[in-house]
Amino acid sequence: MIAETVCSAVAAAGLGIAAVTAYRKRFLKAARIAAYSLVPLGLVMTGTVQWLADTAFSPVAWAGFGVLGAAWLLLSSTRAVERRRGGTRKERREARAAAERGAVAPTASAPSLGPGTRAATRPATAPRSGSGEDFSDIEAILKKHGI
């Protein structure tokens, strides 16, 4: 009841200010002030203010907000744990299957698939001195991995 009275008083004060502004020949500003001042009155007339007041003072509503907060907390914590473990159950199963098939381990220094069919005695090309770019680091990494 008091919320409706306060909203109605705010609307009346806003319309008064809009009337004074219009009297000063600032019609655009007066129209904006009138529009803003009619919003609380519209909320009272639609029953939104009463619904908000009922919700704010209802213990059941606050318990509902608590349940929603707990659900959000559970969802966010399970997502965080899932990211730490490395994905979903399906992704872990696929990674385990790839490891069993004999894929190259991430820390391996040489390929575990055996010798290739290409000749391994191919000489590496020397970096060009006139190019201005030094690819010796990249070549060393590639040689280390047998590429």
Coordinates of C-alpha atoms in Angstrom, one line a residue, residues 13-91:
A13 CA 5.9 15.4 -8.8
G14 CA 7.4 14.4 -12.1
L15 CA 4.4 15.7 -14.0
G16 CA 4.6 18.9 -12.1
I17 CA 8.2 19.3 -13.0
A18 CA 7.3 18.6 -16.6
A19 CA 4.7 21.3 -16.6
V20 CA 7.1 23.8 -15.3
T21 CA 9.6 22.8 -17.9
A22 CA 7.0 23.1 -20.7
Y23 CA 6.1 26.6 -19.4
R24 CA 9.8 27.6 -20.0
K25 CA 9.4 26.6 -23.6
R26 CA 11.5 23.4 -23.4
F27 CA 8.9 21.1 -24.8
L28 CA 11.2 18.2 -25.7
K29 CA 12.7 18.0 -22.3
A30 CA 9.3 18.4 -20.7
A31 CA 8.0 15.4 -22.8
R32 CA 10.9 13.3 -21.6
I33 CA 10.3 14.2 -18.0
A34 CA 6.6 13.4 -18.3
A35 CA 7.5 10.0 -19.9
Y36 CA 9.9 9.1 -17.1
S37 CA 7.4 10.2 -14.4
L38 CA 4.6 8.1 -15.9
V39 CA 6.6 4.8 -15.5
P40 CA 6.0 4.4 -11.8
L41 CA 2.4 5.1 -12.2
G42 CA 2.1 2.5 -14.9
L43 CA 3.9 0.0 -12.7
V44 CA 1.4 0.6 -10.0
M45 CA -1.6 0.3 -12.3
T46 CA -0.4 -3.0 -13.8
G47 CA 0.2 -4.6 -10.4
T48 CA 3.9 -5.0 -10.8
V49 CA 4.7 -3.1 -7.6
Q50 CA 2.3 -5.3 -5.6
W51 CA 3.8 -8.4 -7.1
L52 CA 7.4 -7.2 -6.2
A53 CA 6.2 -6.3 -2.7
D54 CA 4.7 -9.7 -2.2
T55 CA 7.8 -11.4 -3.5
A56 CA 10.2 -9.3 -1.4
F57 CA 8.4 -10.1 1.8
S58 CA 7.7 -13.8 1.1
P59 CA 9.9 -16.4 2.8
V60 CA 9.0 -18.9 0.1
A61 CA 10.2 -16.6 -2.6
W62 CA 13.5 -16.1 -0.8
A63 CA 13.9 -19.9 -0.3
G64 CA 13.3 -20.2 -4.1
F65 CA 16.1 -17.7 -4.7
G66 CA 18.3 -19.8 -2.4
V67 CA 17.5 -22.9 -4.3
L68 CA 18.3 -21.2 -7.6
G69 CA 21.6 -20.0 -6.1
A70 CA 22.5 -23.5 -5.0
A71 CA 21.7 -24.9 -8.4
W72 CA 24.0 -22.2 -10.0
L73 CA 26.7 -23.0 -7.6
L74 CA 26.5 -26.8 -8.3
L75 CA 26.5 -26.2 -12.1
S76 CA 29.5 -23.8 -12.0
S77 CA 31.6 -26.0 -9.7
T78 CA 31.0 -29.1 -11.9
R79 CA 32.0 -27.2 -14.9
A80 CA 35.2 -26.1 -13.2
V81 CA 36.0 -29.7 -12.2
E82 CA 35.3 -30.9 -15.7
R83 CA 37.7 -28.4 -17.2
R84 CA 40.5 -29.4 -14.7
R85 CA 40.1 -33.1 -15.6
G86 CA 40.4 -32.5 -19.3
G87 CA 36.9 -32.6 -20.7
T88 CA 33.9 -34.8 -20.7
R89 CA 33.8 -38.5 -20.2
K90 CA 33.6 -39.0 -24.0
E91 CA 36.7 -36.9 -24.6

